[in-house]
Coordinates of C-alpha atoms in Angstrom, one line a residue:
X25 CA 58.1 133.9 37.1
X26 CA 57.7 131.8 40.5
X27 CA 59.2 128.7 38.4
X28 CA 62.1 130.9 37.4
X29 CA 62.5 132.2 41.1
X30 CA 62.7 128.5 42.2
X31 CA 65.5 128.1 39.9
X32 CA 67.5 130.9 41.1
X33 CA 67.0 129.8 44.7
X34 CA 68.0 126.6 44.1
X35 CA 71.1 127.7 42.0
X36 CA 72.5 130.0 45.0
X37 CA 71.6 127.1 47.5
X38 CA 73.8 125.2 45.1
X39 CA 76.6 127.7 44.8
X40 CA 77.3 128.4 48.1
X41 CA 77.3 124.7 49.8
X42 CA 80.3 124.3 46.8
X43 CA 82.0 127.3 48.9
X44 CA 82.1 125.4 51.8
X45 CA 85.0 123.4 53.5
X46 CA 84.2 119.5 52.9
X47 CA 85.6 119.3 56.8
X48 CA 83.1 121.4 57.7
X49 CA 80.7 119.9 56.0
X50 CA 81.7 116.6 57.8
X51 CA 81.1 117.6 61.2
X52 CA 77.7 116.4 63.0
X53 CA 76.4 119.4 63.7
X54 CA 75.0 118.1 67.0
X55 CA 78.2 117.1 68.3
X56 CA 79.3 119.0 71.3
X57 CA 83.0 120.8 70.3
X58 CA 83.5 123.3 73.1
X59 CA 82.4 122.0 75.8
X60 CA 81.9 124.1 79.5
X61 CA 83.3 123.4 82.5
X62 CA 80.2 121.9 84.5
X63 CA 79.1 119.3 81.1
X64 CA 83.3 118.1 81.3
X65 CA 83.1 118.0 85.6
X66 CA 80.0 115.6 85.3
X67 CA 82.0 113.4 82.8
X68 CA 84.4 112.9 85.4
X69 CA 82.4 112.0 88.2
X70 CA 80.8 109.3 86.4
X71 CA 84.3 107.7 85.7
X72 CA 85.0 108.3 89.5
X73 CA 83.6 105.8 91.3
X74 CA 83.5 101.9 91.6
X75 CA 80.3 99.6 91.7
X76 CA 79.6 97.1 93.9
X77 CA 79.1 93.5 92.7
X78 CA 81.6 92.9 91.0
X79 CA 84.9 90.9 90.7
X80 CA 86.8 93.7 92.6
X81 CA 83.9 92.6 95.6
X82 CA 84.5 89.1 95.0
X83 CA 88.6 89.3 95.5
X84 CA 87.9 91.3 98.7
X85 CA 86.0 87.8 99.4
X86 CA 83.2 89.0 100.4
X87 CA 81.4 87.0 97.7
X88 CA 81.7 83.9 96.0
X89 CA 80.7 82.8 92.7
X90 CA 80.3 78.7 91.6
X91 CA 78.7 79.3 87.8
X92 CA 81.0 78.1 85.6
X93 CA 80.4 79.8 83.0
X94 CA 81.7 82.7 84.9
X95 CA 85.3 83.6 86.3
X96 CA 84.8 83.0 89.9
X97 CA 87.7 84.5 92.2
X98 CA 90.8 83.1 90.9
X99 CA 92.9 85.5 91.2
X100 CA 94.4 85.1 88.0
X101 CA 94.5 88.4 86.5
X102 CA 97.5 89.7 85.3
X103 CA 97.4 93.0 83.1
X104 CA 95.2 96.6 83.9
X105 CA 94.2 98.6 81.9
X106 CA 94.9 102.5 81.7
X107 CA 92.0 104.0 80.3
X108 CA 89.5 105.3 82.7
X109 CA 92.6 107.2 84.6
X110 CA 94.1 109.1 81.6
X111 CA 90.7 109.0 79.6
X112 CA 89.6 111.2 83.1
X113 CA 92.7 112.9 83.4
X114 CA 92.9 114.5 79.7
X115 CA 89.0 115.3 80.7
X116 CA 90.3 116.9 83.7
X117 CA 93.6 119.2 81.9
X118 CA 90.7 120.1 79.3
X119 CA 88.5 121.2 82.0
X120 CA 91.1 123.4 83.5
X121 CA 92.0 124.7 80.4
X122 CA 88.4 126.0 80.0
X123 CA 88.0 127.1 83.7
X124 CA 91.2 129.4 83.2
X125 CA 89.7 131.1 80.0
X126 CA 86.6 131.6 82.3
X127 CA 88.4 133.5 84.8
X128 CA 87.3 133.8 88.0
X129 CA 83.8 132.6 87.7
X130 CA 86.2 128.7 86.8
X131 CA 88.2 129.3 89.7
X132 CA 85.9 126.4 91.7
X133 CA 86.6 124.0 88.5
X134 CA 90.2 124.5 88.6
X135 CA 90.3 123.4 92.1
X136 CA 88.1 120.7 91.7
X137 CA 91.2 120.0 88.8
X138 CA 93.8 119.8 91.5
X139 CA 91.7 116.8 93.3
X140 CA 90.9 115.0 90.6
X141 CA 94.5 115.0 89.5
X142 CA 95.4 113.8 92.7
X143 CA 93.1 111.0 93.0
X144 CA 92.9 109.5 89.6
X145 CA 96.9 109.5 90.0
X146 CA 96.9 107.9 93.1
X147 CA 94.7 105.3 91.5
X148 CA 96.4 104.0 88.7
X149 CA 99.9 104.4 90.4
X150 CA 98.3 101.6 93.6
X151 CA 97.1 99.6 90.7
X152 CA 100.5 99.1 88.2
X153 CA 103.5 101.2 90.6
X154 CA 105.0 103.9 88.8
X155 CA 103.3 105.3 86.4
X156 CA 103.5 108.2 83.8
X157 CA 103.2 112.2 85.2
X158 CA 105.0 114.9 84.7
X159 CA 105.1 113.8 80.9
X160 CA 101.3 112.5 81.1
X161 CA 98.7 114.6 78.4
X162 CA 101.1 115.9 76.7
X163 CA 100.3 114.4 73.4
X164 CA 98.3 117.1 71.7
X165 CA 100.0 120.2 73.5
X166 CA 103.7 118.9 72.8
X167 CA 103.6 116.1 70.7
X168 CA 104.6 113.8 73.4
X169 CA 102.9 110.5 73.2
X170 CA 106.1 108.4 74.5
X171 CA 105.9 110.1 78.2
X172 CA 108.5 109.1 80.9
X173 CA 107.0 106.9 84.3
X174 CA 107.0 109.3 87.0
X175 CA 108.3 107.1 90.6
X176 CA 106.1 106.1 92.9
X177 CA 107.1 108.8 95.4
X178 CA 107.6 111.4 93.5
X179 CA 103.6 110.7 92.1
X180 CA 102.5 110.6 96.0
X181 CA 104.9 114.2 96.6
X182 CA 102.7 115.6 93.9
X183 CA 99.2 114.2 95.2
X184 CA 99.8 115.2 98.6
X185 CA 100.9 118.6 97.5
X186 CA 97.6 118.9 95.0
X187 CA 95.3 117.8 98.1
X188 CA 97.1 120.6 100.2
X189 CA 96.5 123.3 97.6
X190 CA 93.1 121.9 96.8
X191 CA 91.8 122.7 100.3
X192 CA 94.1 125.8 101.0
X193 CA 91.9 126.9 97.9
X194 CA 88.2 126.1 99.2
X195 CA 87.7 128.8 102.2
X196 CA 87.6 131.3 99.4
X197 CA 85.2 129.9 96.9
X198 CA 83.3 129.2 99.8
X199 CA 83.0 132.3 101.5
X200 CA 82.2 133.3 97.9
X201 CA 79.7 131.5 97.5
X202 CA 80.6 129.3 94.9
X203 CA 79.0 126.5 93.0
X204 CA 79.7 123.7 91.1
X205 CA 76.9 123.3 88.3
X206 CA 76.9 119.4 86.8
X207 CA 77.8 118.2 90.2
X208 CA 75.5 115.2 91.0
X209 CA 77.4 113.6 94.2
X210 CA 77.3 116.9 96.5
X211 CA 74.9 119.3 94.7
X212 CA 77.9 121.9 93.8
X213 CA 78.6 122.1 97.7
X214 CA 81.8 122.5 98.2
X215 CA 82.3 122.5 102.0
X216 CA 81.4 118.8 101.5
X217 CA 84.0 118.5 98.7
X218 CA 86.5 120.2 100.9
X219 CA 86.4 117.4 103.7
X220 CA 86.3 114.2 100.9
X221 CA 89.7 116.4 99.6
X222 CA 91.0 116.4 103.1
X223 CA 90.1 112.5 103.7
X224 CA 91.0 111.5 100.8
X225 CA 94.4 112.4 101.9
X226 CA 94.2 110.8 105.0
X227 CA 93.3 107.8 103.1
X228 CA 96.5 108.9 100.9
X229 CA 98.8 109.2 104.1
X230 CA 97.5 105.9 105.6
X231 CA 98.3 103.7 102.2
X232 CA 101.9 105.3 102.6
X233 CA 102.8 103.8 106.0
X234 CA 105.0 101.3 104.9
X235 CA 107.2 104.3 103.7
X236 CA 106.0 106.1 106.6
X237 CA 109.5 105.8 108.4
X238 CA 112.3 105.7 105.6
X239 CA 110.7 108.3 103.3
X240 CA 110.9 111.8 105.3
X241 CA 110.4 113.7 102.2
X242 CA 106.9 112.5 102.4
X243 CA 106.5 114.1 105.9
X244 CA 103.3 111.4 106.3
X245 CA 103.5 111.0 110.1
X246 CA 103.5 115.2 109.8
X247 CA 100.8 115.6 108.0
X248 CA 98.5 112.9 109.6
X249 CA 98.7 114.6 113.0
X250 CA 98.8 118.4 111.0
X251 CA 95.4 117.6 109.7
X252 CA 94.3 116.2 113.0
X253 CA 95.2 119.1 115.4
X254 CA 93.3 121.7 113.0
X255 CA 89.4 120.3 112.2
X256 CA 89.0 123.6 111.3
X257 CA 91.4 124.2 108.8
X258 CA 91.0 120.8 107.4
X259 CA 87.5 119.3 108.2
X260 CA 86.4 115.4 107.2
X261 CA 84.1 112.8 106.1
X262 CA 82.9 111.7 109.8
X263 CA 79.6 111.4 109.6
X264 CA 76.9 109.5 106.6
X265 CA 75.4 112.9 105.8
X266 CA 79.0 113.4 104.0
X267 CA 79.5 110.0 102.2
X268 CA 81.1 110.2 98.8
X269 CA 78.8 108.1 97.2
X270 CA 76.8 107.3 94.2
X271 CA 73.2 107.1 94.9
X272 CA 71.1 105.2 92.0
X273 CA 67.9 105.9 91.0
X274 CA 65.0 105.2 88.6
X275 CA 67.3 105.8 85.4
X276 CA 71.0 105.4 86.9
X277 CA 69.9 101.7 88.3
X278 CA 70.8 99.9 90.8
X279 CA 73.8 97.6 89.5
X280 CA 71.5 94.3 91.2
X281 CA 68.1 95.4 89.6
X282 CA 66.8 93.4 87.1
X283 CA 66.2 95.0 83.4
X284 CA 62.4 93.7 83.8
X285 CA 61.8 95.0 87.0
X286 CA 60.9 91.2 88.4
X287 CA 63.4 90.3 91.4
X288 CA 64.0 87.0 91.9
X289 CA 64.7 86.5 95.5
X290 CA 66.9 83.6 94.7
X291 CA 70.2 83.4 93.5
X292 CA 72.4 80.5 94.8
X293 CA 75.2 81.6 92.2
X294 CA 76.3 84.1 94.0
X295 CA 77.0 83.7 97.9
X296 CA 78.9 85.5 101.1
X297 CA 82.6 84.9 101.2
X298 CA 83.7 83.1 104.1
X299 CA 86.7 85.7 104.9
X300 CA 83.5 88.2 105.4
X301 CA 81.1 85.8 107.2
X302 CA 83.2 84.2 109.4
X303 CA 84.5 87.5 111.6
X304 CA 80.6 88.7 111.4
X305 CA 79.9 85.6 113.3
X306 CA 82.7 85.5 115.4
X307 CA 81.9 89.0 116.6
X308 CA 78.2 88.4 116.8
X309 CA 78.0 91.3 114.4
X310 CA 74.1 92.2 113.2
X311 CA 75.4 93.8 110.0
X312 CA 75.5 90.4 108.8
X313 CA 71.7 89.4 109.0
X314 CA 71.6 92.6 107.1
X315 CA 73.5 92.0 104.3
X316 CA 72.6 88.3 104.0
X317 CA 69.7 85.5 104.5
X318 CA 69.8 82.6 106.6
X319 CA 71.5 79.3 104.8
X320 CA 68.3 77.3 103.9
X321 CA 69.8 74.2 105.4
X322 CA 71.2 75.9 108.9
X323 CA 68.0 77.7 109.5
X324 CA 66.8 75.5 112.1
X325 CA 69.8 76.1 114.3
X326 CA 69.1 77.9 117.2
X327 CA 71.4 80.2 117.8
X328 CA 70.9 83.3 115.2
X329 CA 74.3 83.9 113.7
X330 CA 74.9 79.9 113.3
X331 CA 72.1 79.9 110.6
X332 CA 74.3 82.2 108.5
X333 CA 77.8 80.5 106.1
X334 CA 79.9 81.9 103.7
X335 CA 81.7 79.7 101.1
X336 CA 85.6 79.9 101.1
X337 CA 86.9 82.0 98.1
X338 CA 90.0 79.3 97.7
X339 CA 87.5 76.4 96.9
X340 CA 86.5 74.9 93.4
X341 CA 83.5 76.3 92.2
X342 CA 82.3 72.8 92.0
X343 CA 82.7 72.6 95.4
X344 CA 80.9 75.8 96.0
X345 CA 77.7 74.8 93.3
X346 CA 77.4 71.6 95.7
X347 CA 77.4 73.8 99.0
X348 CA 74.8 76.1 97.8
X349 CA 72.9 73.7 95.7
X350 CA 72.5 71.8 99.1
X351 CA 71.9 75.1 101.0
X352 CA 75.2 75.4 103.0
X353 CA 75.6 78.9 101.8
X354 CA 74.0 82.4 102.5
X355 CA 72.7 84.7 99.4
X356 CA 72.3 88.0 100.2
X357 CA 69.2 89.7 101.4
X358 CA 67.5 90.9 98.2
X359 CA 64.9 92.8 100.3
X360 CA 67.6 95.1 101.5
X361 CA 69.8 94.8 98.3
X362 CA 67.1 95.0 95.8
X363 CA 63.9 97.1 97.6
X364 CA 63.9 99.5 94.8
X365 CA 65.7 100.1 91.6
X366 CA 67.9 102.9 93.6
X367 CA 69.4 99.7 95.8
X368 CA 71.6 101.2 98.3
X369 CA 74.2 104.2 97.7
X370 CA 77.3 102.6 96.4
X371 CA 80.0 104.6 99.1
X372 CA 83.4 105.4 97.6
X373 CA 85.4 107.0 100.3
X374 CA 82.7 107.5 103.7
X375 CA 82.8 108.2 107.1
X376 CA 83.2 104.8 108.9
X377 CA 86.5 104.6 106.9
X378 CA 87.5 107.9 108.0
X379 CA 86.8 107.4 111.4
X380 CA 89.0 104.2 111.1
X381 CA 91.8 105.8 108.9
X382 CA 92.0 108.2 112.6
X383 CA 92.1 105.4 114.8
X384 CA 95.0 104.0 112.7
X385 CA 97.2 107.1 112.7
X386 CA 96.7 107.6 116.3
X387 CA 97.2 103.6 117.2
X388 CA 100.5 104.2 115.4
X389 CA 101.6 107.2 116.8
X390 CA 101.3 109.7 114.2
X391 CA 98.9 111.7 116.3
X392 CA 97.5 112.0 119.8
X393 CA 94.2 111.5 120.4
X394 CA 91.8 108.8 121.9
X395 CA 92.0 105.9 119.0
X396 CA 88.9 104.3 120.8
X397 CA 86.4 106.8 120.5
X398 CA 87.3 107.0 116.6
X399 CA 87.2 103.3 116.4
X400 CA 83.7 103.3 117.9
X401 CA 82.8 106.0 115.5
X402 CA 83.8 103.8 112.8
X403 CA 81.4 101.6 113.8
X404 CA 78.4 103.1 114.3
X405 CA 78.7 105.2 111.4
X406 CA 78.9 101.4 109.7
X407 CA 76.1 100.1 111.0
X408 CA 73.6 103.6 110.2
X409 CA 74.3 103.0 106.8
X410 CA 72.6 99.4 107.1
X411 CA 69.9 101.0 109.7
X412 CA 71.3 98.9 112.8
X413 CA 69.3 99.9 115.8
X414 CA 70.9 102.3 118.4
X415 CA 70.7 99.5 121.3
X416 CA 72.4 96.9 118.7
X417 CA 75.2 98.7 117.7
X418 CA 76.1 99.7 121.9
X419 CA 76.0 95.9 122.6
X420 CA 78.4 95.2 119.6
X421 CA 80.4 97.9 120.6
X422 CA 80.6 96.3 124.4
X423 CA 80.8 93.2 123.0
X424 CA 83.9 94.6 120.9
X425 CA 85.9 96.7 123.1
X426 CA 88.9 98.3 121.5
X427 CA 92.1 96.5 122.7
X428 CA 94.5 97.3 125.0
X429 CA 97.7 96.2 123.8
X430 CA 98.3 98.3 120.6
X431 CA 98.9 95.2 117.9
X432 CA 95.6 93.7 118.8
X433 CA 94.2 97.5 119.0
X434 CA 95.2 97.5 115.0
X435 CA 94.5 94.8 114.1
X436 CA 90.9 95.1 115.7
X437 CA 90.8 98.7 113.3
X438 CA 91.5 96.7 110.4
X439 CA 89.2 94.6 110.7
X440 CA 86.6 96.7 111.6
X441 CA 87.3 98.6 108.6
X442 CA 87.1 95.6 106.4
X443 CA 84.2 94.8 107.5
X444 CA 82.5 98.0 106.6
X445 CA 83.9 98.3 103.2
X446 CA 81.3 95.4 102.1
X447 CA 80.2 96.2 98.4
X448 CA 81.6 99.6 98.9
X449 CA 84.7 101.1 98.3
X450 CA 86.0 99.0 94.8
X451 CA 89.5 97.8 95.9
X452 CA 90.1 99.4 98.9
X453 CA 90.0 96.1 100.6
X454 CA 92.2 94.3 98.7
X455 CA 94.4 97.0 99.3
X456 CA 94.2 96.8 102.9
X457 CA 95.2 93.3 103.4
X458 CA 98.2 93.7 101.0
X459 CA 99.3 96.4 102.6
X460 CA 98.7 95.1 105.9
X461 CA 97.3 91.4 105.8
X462 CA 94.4 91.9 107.6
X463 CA 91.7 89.9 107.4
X464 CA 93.6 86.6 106.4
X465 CA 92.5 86.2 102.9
X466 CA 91.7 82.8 101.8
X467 CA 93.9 80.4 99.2
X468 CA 93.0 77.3 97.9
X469 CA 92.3 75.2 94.4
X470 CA 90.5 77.8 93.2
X471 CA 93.7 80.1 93.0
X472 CA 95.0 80.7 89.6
X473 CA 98.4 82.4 90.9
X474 CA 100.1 79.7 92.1
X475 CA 98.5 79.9 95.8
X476 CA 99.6 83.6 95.6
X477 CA 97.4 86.5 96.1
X478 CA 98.7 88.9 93.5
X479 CA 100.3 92.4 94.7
X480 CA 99.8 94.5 91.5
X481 CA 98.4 94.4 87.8
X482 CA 100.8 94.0 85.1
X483 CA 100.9 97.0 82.8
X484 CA 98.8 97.4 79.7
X485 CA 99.6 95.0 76.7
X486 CA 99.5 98.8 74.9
X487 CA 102.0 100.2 76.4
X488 CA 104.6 97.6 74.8
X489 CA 103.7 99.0 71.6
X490 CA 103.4 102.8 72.3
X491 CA 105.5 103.8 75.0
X492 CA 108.1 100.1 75.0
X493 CA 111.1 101.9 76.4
X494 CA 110.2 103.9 78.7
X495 CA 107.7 101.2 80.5
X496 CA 110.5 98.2 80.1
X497 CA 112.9 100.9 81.6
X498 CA 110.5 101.4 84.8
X499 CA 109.7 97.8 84.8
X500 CA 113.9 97.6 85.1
X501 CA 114.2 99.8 88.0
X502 CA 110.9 98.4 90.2
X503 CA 110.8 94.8 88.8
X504 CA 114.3 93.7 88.1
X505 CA 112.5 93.6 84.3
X506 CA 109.7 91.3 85.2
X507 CA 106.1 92.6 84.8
X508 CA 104.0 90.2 86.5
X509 CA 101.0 90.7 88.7
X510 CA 103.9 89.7 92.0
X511 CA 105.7 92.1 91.5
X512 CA 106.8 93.9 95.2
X513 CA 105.7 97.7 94.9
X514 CA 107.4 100.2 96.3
X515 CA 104.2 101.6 98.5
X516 CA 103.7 97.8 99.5
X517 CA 107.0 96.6 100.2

């Protein structure tokens, strides 16, 4: 009887897996289908943000590399790629799509949509120029995988209207008490949130002042000194406590930290850009005997910043190997780099470049207010983050003075700001100096651009094959039809 029952068992087992879909039979049942809000909202936040260390860093010449079996800083690249914007941006349209079906306990996600809309737009459209909007994620809702390039301008109309709405929307949730579950860079609070929304569109407005005067639909002097006059309505990044940052830890590692654990304190490869090192010493600025160690072969010179060098990012790597192999070049201070395997928070957007982003509009005239006392601000806020003592950073400072004349006054902001955007930041150097030339980047044998520092990234090879008119017809209009890594953007021009 219990042989027979066995039978039958198996028989109905048998019967009803033949009932089933084969597609539904195919799907891994631990695969995540539907997934909420918060699990999509951490996805984006680790595509958000830039490490240090890397060829980025080395292109704001702050480093140099001489291995040859690595790139160096040539400068020689010439098409991006498109993939962590619209990879994030399809994850942000799908996590606004869920937080609308949620109602109003999503209402925090679908502002935290308009943001990241905003800023992974105004990334890839710095990158490449214009780039594809209004059209953009359309491919599953209408079919639309050939989508149109959206201008430059009209891309930086809709990211400064997103930011607006973005913080117009946060009193609310606030006052409501709202959280943001799966947020690992602010702990789901979103007053912090509301003033990296409201910098990041300073930051936004500042990158725009090229077009600042023959643009008015932009309104960028307006609102520079609108978000100024009101700290209430529109409150900032100016201190450390609200860094956007990544901070590392014992299983998110440091980007430096070794995979056995064993740090080498020696690493001649890899040495301080000149560009960097040379204002540090010229300035007498103690950042640098932070950052960096003392050039073995300089250490016996007796005043303190002449023991430090950085190699110039236009030599021969050759040339570079045979400077540090003789100790003419600093490495960087692996007790302070490397003390732990959480290294040091990795900033993104933080409050010494806020600080200096003010000191810039006011300088210009977009605003009234006392340009100095933001300019010192965006130093000392610097030098906390590398745990400068109070005494040292007043005797830089005095040493420093902000400049009376307003073209050395800017020029003393920028490259202030550079300065503090060492291993932090990803490009925002680079863009600086193309924007504005400051610091003087170095060129020299090493360049791979025809002595050119390049002023965009071609578009993806991709593209050509899935969306060839429209990007050949946008390459027309911007590039007179060449796509090249030269090519004069309309922000930049």
């Amino acid at each position: 009887m219990m042989k027979k029952l066995k039978y039958l068992i198996l028989s109905l087992a048998v019967s009803l897996a033949s009932c089933e879909d084969i597609t539904d039979l195919q799907k891994d049942p631990g695969a995540i289908t539907s997934p909420s809000a918060d699990l999509i909202f951490t996805g984006i936040l680790l595509n958000s943000y830039d490490s240090p260390w890397s060829l980025d860093q080395r292109h704001n010449q702050y480093m140099t590399q001489n291995e040859a079996y690595y790139e160096g800083q040539p400068y020689s690249w010439t098409t991006g790629s498109y993939d962590v914007f619209y990879t994030s941006l399809r994850n942000v349209n799908q996590m606004e799509q869920v937080a609308d079906q949620a109602g109003a306990v999503g209402a925090q996600y679908k502002t935290m949509a308009k943001f990241f809309k905003a800023y992974f737009y105004a990334r890839a459209t710095e990158m490449f120029g214009d780039v594809p909007m209004t059209e953009a994620i359309q491919g599953v809702s209408s079919q639309n995988f050939k989508p149109k390039y959206d201008s430059q301008k009209d891309i930086y109309l809709q990211v400064l209207k997103w930011l607006d709405e973005a913080n117009a929307e946060m009193p609310a949730l606030i006052a409501n008490r709202a959280t943001l579950p799966g947020d690992f860079i602010y702990n789901g609070d979103l007053s912090k949130w509301q003033k990296l929304i409201n910098s990041f569109r300073l930051r936004t407005l500042i990158s725009l002042s090229k077009r600042a005067d023959d643009t008015p639909e932009l309104n960028v002097k307006q609102q520079f000194s609108t978000i100024l006059s009101n700290p209430d309505k529109y409150p900032l990044v100016l201190t450390n406590a609200d860094n956007f940052q990544i901070v590392y830890n014992t299983f998110n590692t440091y980007p430096l930290w070794p995979s056995n654990g064993v740090v080498v304190k020696n690493d001649k490869r890899n040495t301080l850009g000149a560009t960097y090192t040379n204002i540090a010493k010229t300035t007498r600025d103690p950042r640098l005997m932070v950052v960096a160690l003392p050039a073995e072969a300089l250490a016996g010179n007796q005043d303190a910043f002449a023991k430090y060098a950085g190699g110039k990012t236009g030599d021969l790597q050759s040339t570079l190997l045979d400077q540090a192999g003789k100790g003419l070049l600093s490495m960087i201070n692996f007790d302070f780099w490397e003390a732990s395997a959480a290294g040091v928070p990795a900033i993104q957007l933080g409050a010494s470049e806020v600080n200096f982003l003010i000191a810039e509009g006011i300088n210009r005239g977009w605003a009234t207010g006392n340009a100095a006392n933001y300019y010192k601000a965006g130093i000392e806020e610097s030098m906390k983050f590398y745990n400068i003592g109070t005494a040292d950073v007043a005797s830089f400072i005095a040493s420093n003075p902000y400049p009376a004349t307003q073209a050395a006054a800017l020029n003393k902001i920028l490259e202030q700001k550079y300065m503090s955007f060492f291993e932090n930041s990803g490009k925002q150097a680079y863009y600086q100096y193309r924007r504005t030339g400051v610091p003087t980047f170095d060129v020299g044998q090493s360049n791979g651009n025809n002595n050119q520092i390049p002023t965009r990234w071609a578009y993806p090879t991709s593209e050509y094959t899935t969306n060839e008119a429209n990007v050949k017809a946008s390459i027309q209009v911007q590039y007179n039809g060449a796509d090249t890594q030269n090519g004069g953007m309309w922000l930049a021009k």
